[in-house]
Amino acid sequence: MSSGQALKYEVRDDLLYTKEHEWAKILNETRVLVGITDYAAKLLHEVVYVSLAIVNSEVNHMQSLGTVESVKAVSDIFSPISGKVVKINEKLATHPELVNNSPYDVGWLVEIDAKNLLAEKGKLMSAKEYSSFIEKL
């Protein structure tokens, strides 16, 4: 489903994006899968640790749901959607490099049961808008 490349970064058409470089994949009317973009993964370089909100915790739109630590920096991960964390990617505890190797597939971060999906998804960028955004950075 990969279709777009902005500069040297993969931007997928079936995802929504934040200016802080998280992506959101709408799974159904209430479920959203979240990760960081290829741009963020490449910028961070080598991810060495991922800390995520715990299952059943509440997260709010554009508030921290965890951190990603790389050899360069520690960065907050912002939730693109408000709701309850229903699943975390447990593979990242032992294999944080999955965020670099496959940010849109096996390197996903959390699954959220959204509470304001219709209102909040309108605040996110389309693939085209995100591509334009990162081209200007």
mmCIF file with all atom_site columns, C-alpha atoms in Angstrom:
data_model
loop_
_atom_site.group_PDB
_atom_site.id
_atom_site.type_symbol
_atom_site.label_atom_id
_atom_site.label_alt_id
_atom_site.label_comp_id
_atom_site.label_asym_id
_atom_site.label_entity_id
_atom_site.label_seq_id
_atom_site.pdbx_PDB_ins_code
_atom_site.Cartn_x
_atom_site.Cartn_y
_atom_site.Cartn_z
_atom_site.occupancy
_atom_site.B_iso_or_equiv
_atom_site.pdbx_formal_charge
_atom_site.auth_seq_id
_atom_site.auth_comp_id
_atom_site.auth_asym_id
_atom_site.auth_atom_id
_atom_site.pdbx_PDB_model_num
ATOM 1   C CA . MET A 1 1   ? 0.000   0.000  0.000  1.00 0.00 ? 1   MET A CA 1
ATOM 2   C CA . SER A 1 2   ? 3.022   2.191  -0.219 1.00 0.00 ? 2   SER A CA 1
ATOM 3   C CA . SER A 1 3   ? 2.453   4.847  -2.783 1.00 0.00 ? 3   SER A CA 1
ATOM 4   C CA . GLY A 1 4   ? 4.097   8.095  -1.985 1.00 0.00 ? 4   GLY A CA 1
ATOM 5   C CA . GLN A 1 5   ? 7.609   9.306  -1.499 1.00 0.00 ? 5   GLN A CA 1
ATOM 6   C CA . ALA A 1 6   ? 8.304   12.809 -0.310 1.00 0.00 ? 6   ALA A CA 1
ATOM 7   C CA . LEU A 1 7   ? 11.977  13.320 -0.871 1.00 0.00 ? 7   LEU A CA 1
ATOM 8   C CA . LYS A 1 8   ? 13.499  10.115 0.448  1.00 0.00 ? 8   LYS A CA 1
ATOM 9   C CA . TYR A 1 9   ? 10.770  9.304  2.954  1.00 0.00 ? 9   TYR A CA 1
ATOM 10  C CA . GLU A 1 10  ? 7.897   6.885  2.572  1.00 0.00 ? 10  GLU A CA 1
ATOM 11  C CA . VAL A 1 11  ? 4.453   8.422  3.073  1.00 0.00 ? 11  VAL A CA 1
ATOM 12  C CA . ARG A 1 12  ? 1.512   6.040  2.779  1.00 0.00 ? 12  ARG A CA 1
ATOM 13  C CA . ASP A 1 13  ? -1.790  7.173  1.310  1.00 0.00 ? 13  ASP A CA 1
ATOM 14  C CA . ASP A 1 14  ? -3.941  5.112  3.698  1.00 0.00 ? 14  ASP A CA 1
ATOM 15  C CA . LEU A 1 15  ? -2.691  6.885  6.839  1.00 0.00 ? 15  LEU A CA 1
ATOM 16  C CA . LEU A 1 16  ? -3.286  10.221 8.545  1.00 0.00 ? 16  LEU A CA 1
ATOM 17  C CA . TYR A 1 17  ? -0.406  12.234 9.991  1.00 0.00 ? 17  TYR A CA 1
ATOM 18  C CA . THR A 1 18  ? 0.532   14.747 12.685 1.00 0.00 ? 18  THR A CA 1
ATOM 19  C CA . LYS A 1 19  ? 3.027   17.599 12.416 1.00 0.00 ? 19  LYS A CA 1
ATOM 20  C CA . GLU A 1 20  ? 4.967   15.786 15.153 1.00 0.00 ? 20  GLU A CA 1
ATOM 21  C CA . HIS A 1 21  ? 5.443   12.832 12.751 1.00 0.00 ? 21  HIS A CA 1
ATOM 22  C CA . GLU A 1 22  ? 3.055   10.246 14.125 1.00 0.00 ? 22  GLU A CA 1
ATOM 23  C CA . TRP A 1 23  ? 0.749   8.311  11.822 1.00 0.00 ? 23  TRP A CA 1
ATOM 24  C CA . ALA A 1 24  ? -2.753  6.992  12.478 1.00 0.00 ? 24  ALA A CA 1
ATOM 25  C CA . LYS A 1 25  ? -4.370  4.126  10.606 1.00 0.00 ? 25  LYS A CA 1
ATOM 26  C CA . ILE A 1 26  ? -8.137  4.003  10.997 1.00 0.00 ? 26  ILE A CA 1
ATOM 27  C CA . LEU A 1 27  ? -8.976  0.304  11.449 1.00 0.00 ? 27  LEU A CA 1
ATOM 28  C CA . ASN A 1 28  ? -12.747 0.754  11.911 1.00 0.00 ? 28  ASN A CA 1
ATOM 29  C CA . GLU A 1 29  ? -15.206 3.254  13.447 1.00 0.00 ? 29  GLU A CA 1
ATOM 30  C CA . THR A 1 30  ? -13.417 3.190  16.807 1.00 0.00 ? 30  THR A CA 1
ATOM 31  C CA . ARG A 1 31  ? -10.009 1.545  16.469 1.00 0.00 ? 31  ARG A CA 1
ATOM 32  C CA . VAL A 1 32  ? -6.842  3.341  15.406 1.00 0.00 ? 32  VAL A CA 1
ATOM 33  C CA . LEU A 1 33  ? -3.318  1.986  15.027 1.00 0.00 ? 33  LEU A CA 1
ATOM 34  C CA . VAL A 1 34  ? -0.536  4.489  15.789 1.00 0.00 ? 34  VAL A CA 1
ATOM 35  C CA . GLY A 1 35  ? 3.153   4.695  14.960 1.00 0.00 ? 35  GLY A CA 1
ATOM 36  C CA . ILE A 1 36  ? 5.856   7.156  14.005 1.00 0.00 ? 36  ILE A CA 1
ATOM 37  C CA . THR A 1 37  ? 6.555   8.059  10.408 1.00 0.00 ? 37  THR A CA 1
ATOM 38  C CA . ASP A 1 38  ? 9.425   6.950  8.234  1.00 0.00 ? 38  ASP A CA 1
ATOM 39  C CA . TYR A 1 39  ? 10.649  10.559 8.375  1.00 0.00 ? 39  TYR A CA 1
ATOM 40  C CA . ALA A 1 40  ? 10.793  10.452 12.200 1.00 0.00 ? 40  ALA A CA 1
ATOM 41  C CA . ALA A 1 41  ? 12.361  6.995  12.238 1.00 0.00 ? 41  ALA A CA 1
ATOM 42  C CA . LYS A 1 42  ? 15.119  8.114  9.865  1.00 0.00 ? 42  LYS A CA 1
ATOM 43  C CA . LEU A 1 43  ? 15.626  11.374 11.760 1.00 0.00 ? 43  LEU A CA 1
ATOM 44  C CA . LEU A 1 44  ? 15.971  9.528  15.072 1.00 0.00 ? 44  LEU A CA 1
ATOM 45  C CA . HIS A 1 45  ? 18.434  7.178  13.396 1.00 0.00 ? 45  HIS A CA 1
ATOM 46  C CA . GLU A 1 46  ? 18.969  4.177  15.691 1.00 0.00 ? 46  GLU A CA 1
ATOM 47  C CA . VAL A 1 47  ? 16.091  3.581  18.134 1.00 0.00 ? 47  VAL A CA 1
ATOM 48  C CA . VAL A 1 48  ? 17.379  1.841  21.269 1.00 0.00 ? 48  VAL A CA 1
ATOM 49  C CA . TYR A 1 49  ? 14.362  1.998  23.601 1.00 0.00 ? 49  TYR A CA 1
ATOM 50  C CA . VAL A 1 50  ? 10.618  2.576  23.355 1.00 0.00 ? 50  VAL A CA 1
ATOM 51  C CA . SER A 1 51  ? 8.414   3.444  26.351 1.00 0.00 ? 51  SER A CA 1
ATOM 52  C CA . LEU A 1 52  ? 4.666   3.325  25.757 1.00 0.00 ? 52  LEU A CA 1
ATOM 53  C CA . ALA A 1 53  ? 1.501   4.037  27.721 1.00 0.00 ? 53  ALA A CA 1
ATOM 54  C CA . ILE A 1 54  ? 0.139   0.946  29.422 1.00 0.00 ? 54  ILE A CA 1
ATOM 55  C CA . VAL A 1 55  ? -2.870  -0.993 28.190 1.00 0.00 ? 55  VAL A CA 1
ATOM 56  C CA . ASN A 1 56  ? -6.186  0.433  29.460 1.00 0.00 ? 56  ASN A CA 1
ATOM 57  C CA . SER A 1 57  ? -4.691  3.880  30.083 1.00 0.00 ? 57  SER A CA 1
ATOM 58  C CA . GLU A 1 58  ? -6.371  6.945  28.584 1.00 0.00 ? 58  GLU A CA 1
ATOM 59  C CA . VAL A 1 59  ? -4.500  9.119  26.115 1.00 0.00 ? 59  VAL A CA 1
ATOM 60  C CA . ASN A 1 60  ? -5.525  12.522 24.795 1.00 0.00 ? 60  ASN A CA 1
ATOM 61  C CA . HIS A 1 61  ? -5.178  14.089 21.383 1.00 0.00 ? 61  HIS A CA 1
ATOM 62  C CA . MET A 1 62  ? -1.635  15.416 20.925 1.00 0.00 ? 62  MET A CA 1
ATOM 63  C CA . GLN A 1 63  ? -0.534  14.555 24.435 1.00 0.00 ? 63  GLN A CA 1
ATOM 64  C CA . SER A 1 64  ? 2.331   12.183 25.133 1.00 0.00 ? 64  SER A CA 1
ATOM 65  C CA . LEU A 1 65  ? 1.676   8.463  24.938 1.00 0.00 ? 65  LEU A CA 1
ATOM 66  C CA . GLY A 1 66  ? 5.309   7.499  25.402 1.00 0.00 ? 66  GLY A CA 1
ATOM 67  C CA . THR A 1 67  ? 8.866   8.159  24.337 1.00 0.00 ? 67  THR A CA 1
ATOM 68  C CA . VAL A 1 68  ? 11.303  6.871  21.769 1.00 0.00 ? 68  VAL A CA 1
ATOM 69  C CA . GLU A 1 69  ? 14.962  6.882  22.708 1.00 0.00 ? 69  GLU A CA 1
ATOM 70  C CA . SER A 1 70  ? 17.618  6.796  20.032 1.00 0.00 ? 70  SER A CA 1
ATOM 71  C CA . VAL A 1 71  ? 21.365  7.211  20.002 1.00 0.00 ? 71  VAL A CA 1
ATOM 72  C CA . LYS A 1 72  ? 20.659  10.873 19.144 1.00 0.00 ? 72  LYS A CA 1
ATOM 73  C CA . ALA A 1 73  ? 17.832  11.907 21.487 1.00 0.00 ? 73  ALA A CA 1
ATOM 74  C CA . VAL A 1 74  ? 14.761  11.030 23.514 1.00 0.00 ? 74  VAL A CA 1
ATOM 75  C CA . SER A 1 75  ? 11.547  12.147 21.823 1.00 0.00 ? 75  SER A CA 1
ATOM 76  C CA . ASP A 1 76  ? 7.956   12.235 23.011 1.00 0.00 ? 76  ASP A CA 1
ATOM 77  C CA . ILE A 1 77  ? 5.367   10.347 21.017 1.00 0.00 ? 77  ILE A CA 1
ATOM 78  C CA . PHE A 1 78  ? 2.107   12.274 20.742 1.00 0.00 ? 78  PHE A CA 1
ATOM 79  C CA . SER A 1 79  ? -1.227  10.554 20.411 1.00 0.00 ? 79  SER A CA 1
ATOM 80  C CA . PRO A 1 80  ? -3.015  11.597 17.216 1.00 0.00 ? 80  PRO A CA 1
ATOM 81  C CA . ILE A 1 81  ? -6.337  10.422 18.691 1.00 0.00 ? 81  ILE A CA 1
ATOM 82  C CA . SER A 1 82  ? -7.903  10.456 22.176 1.00 0.00 ? 82  SER A CA 1
ATOM 83  C CA . GLY A 1 83  ? -9.063  7.218  23.716 1.00 0.00 ? 83  GLY A CA 1
ATOM 84  C CA . LYS A 1 84  ? -8.034  4.124  25.613 1.00 0.00 ? 84  LYS A CA 1
ATOM 85  C CA . VAL A 1 85  ? -4.891  2.170  24.754 1.00 0.00 ? 85  VAL A CA 1
ATOM 86  C CA . VAL A 1 86  ? -6.123  -1.356 24.050 1.00 0.00 ? 86  VAL A CA 1
ATOM 87  C CA . LYS A 1 87  ? -2.921  -2.893 22.720 1.00 0.00 ? 87  LYS A CA 1
ATOM 88  C CA . ILE A 1 88  ? 0.784   -2.077 22.662 1.00 0.00 ? 88  ILE A CA 1
ATOM 89  C CA . ASN A 1 89  ? 3.411   -3.542 20.380 1.00 0.00 ? 89  ASN A CA 1
ATOM 90  C CA . GLU A 1 90  ? 5.180   -5.772 22.881 1.00 0.00 ? 90  GLU A CA 1
ATOM 91  C CA . LYS A 1 91  ? 7.859   -6.729 20.353 1.00 0.00 ? 91  LYS A CA 1
ATOM 92  C CA . LEU A 1 92  ? 9.351   -3.262 20.778 1.00 0.00 ? 92  LEU A CA 1
ATOM 93  C CA . ALA A 1 93  ? 10.457  -4.055 24.343 1.00 0.00 ? 93  ALA A CA 1
ATOM 94  C CA . THR A 1 94  ? 13.061  -6.468 23.028 1.00 0.00 ? 94  THR A CA 1
ATOM 95  C CA . HIS A 1 95  ? 13.351  -5.206 19.447 1.00 0.00 ? 95  HIS A CA 1
ATOM 96  C CA . PRO A 1 96  ? 13.083  -1.382 19.421 1.00 0.00 ? 96  PRO A CA 1
ATOM 97  C CA . GLU A 1 97  ? 14.890  -1.336 16.077 1.00 0.00 ? 97  GLU A CA 1
ATOM 98  C CA . LEU A 1 98  ? 11.600  -2.431 14.467 1.00 0.00 ? 98  LEU A CA 1
ATOM 99  C CA . VAL A 1 99  ? 10.590  1.239  14.625 1.00 0.00 ? 99  VAL A CA 1
ATOM 100 C CA . ASN A 1 100 ? 13.465  2.017  12.241 1.00 0.00 ? 100 ASN A CA 1
ATOM 101 C CA . ASN A 1 101 ? 13.193  -1.080 10.086 1.00 0.00 ? 101 ASN A CA 1
ATOM 102 C CA . SER A 1 102 ? 9.428   -1.091 9.571  1.00 0.00 ? 102 SER A CA 1
ATOM 103 C CA . PRO A 1 103 ? 7.745   2.031  11.017 1.00 0.00 ? 103 PRO A CA 1
ATOM 104 C CA . TYR A 1 104 ? 4.432   1.406  9.206  1.00 0.00 ? 104 TYR A CA 1
ATOM 105 C CA . ASP A 1 105 ? 4.143   -2.341 9.686  1.00 0.00 ? 105 ASP A CA 1
ATOM 106 C CA . VAL A 1 106 ? 5.815   -4.416 12.433 1.00 0.00 ? 106 VAL A CA 1
ATOM 107 C CA . GLY A 1 107 ? 7.135   -1.250 14.130 1.00 0.00 ? 107 GLY A CA 1
ATOM 108 C CA . TRP A 1 108 ? 3.665   0.129  15.019 1.00 0.00 ? 108 TRP A CA 1
ATOM 109 C CA . LEU A 1 109 ? 3.346   1.431  18.594 1.00 0.00 ? 109 LEU A CA 1
ATOM 110 C CA . VAL A 1 110 ? -0.172  1.258  20.062 1.00 0.00 ? 110 VAL A CA 1
ATOM 111 C CA . GLU A 1 111 ? -3.778  0.537  19.182 1.00 0.00 ? 111 GLU A CA 1
ATOM 112 C CA . ILE A 1 112 ? -6.323  2.969  20.578 1.00 0.00 ? 112 ILE A CA 1
ATOM 113 C CA . ASP A 1 113 ? -10.057 2.633  21.142 1.00 0.00 ? 113 ASP A CA 1
ATOM 114 C CA . ALA A 1 114 ? -10.914 6.166  20.004 1.00 0.00 ? 114 ALA A CA 1
ATOM 115 C CA . LYS A 1 115 ? -13.538 8.278  21.739 1.00 0.00 ? 115 LYS A CA 1
ATOM 116 C CA . ASN A 1 116 ? -13.676 11.309 19.381 1.00 0.00 ? 116 ASN A CA 1
ATOM 117 C CA . LEU A 1 117 ? -12.513 9.795  16.118 1.00 0.00 ? 117 LEU A CA 1
ATOM 118 C CA . LEU A 1 118 ? -14.733 11.771 13.745 1.00 0.00 ? 118 LEU A CA 1
ATOM 119 C CA . ALA A 1 119 ? -13.792 15.125 15.269 1.00 0.00 ? 119 ALA A CA 1
ATOM 120 C CA . GLU A 1 120 ? -10.112 14.409 15.769 1.00 0.00 ? 120 GLU A CA 1
ATOM 121 C CA . LYS A 1 121 ? -9.282  12.758 12.469 1.00 0.00 ? 121 LYS A CA 1
ATOM 122 C CA . GLY A 1 122 ? -10.183 16.041 10.792 1.00 0.00 ? 122 GLY A CA 1
ATOM 123 C CA . LYS A 1 123 ? -7.278  17.638 12.646 1.00 0.00 ? 123 LYS A CA 1
ATOM 124 C CA . LEU A 1 124 ? -4.766  15.251 11.060 1.00 0.00 ? 124 LEU A CA 1
ATOM 125 C CA . MET A 1 125 ? -3.027  15.636 7.710  1.00 0.00 ? 125 MET A CA 1
ATOM 126 C CA . SER A 1 126 ? -3.585  13.523 4.624  1.00 0.00 ? 126 SER A CA 1
ATOM 127 C CA . ALA A 1 127 ? -0.598  11.840 2.954  1.00 0.00 ? 127 ALA A CA 1
ATOM 128 C CA . LYS A 1 128 ? -0.454  14.654 0.398  1.00 0.00 ? 128 LYS A CA 1
ATOM 129 C CA . GLU A 1 129 ? -0.514  17.332 3.102  1.00 0.00 ? 129 GLU A CA 1
ATOM 130 C CA . TYR A 1 130 ? 2.126   15.509 5.161  1.00 0.00 ? 130 TYR A CA 1
ATOM 131 C CA . SER A 1 131 ? 4.366   15.077 2.099  1.00 0.00 ? 131 SER A CA 1
ATOM 132 C CA . SER A 1 132 ? 4.181   18.818 1.449  1.00 0.00 ? 132 SER A CA 1
ATOM 133 C CA . PHE A 1 133 ? 4.855   19.487 5.137  1.00 0.00 ? 133 PHE A CA 1
ATOM 134 C CA . ILE A 1 134 ? 8.055   17.425 5.334  1.00 0.00 ? 134 ILE A CA 1
ATOM 135 C CA . GLU A 1 135 ? 9.312   18.739 2.000  1.00 0.00 ? 135 GLU A CA 1
ATOM 136 C CA . LYS A 1 136 ? 9.435   22.182 3.627  1.00 0.00 ? 136 LYS A CA 1
ATOM 137 C CA . LEU A 1 137 ? 11.404  21.033 6.680  1.00 0.00 ? 137 LEU A CA 1
#
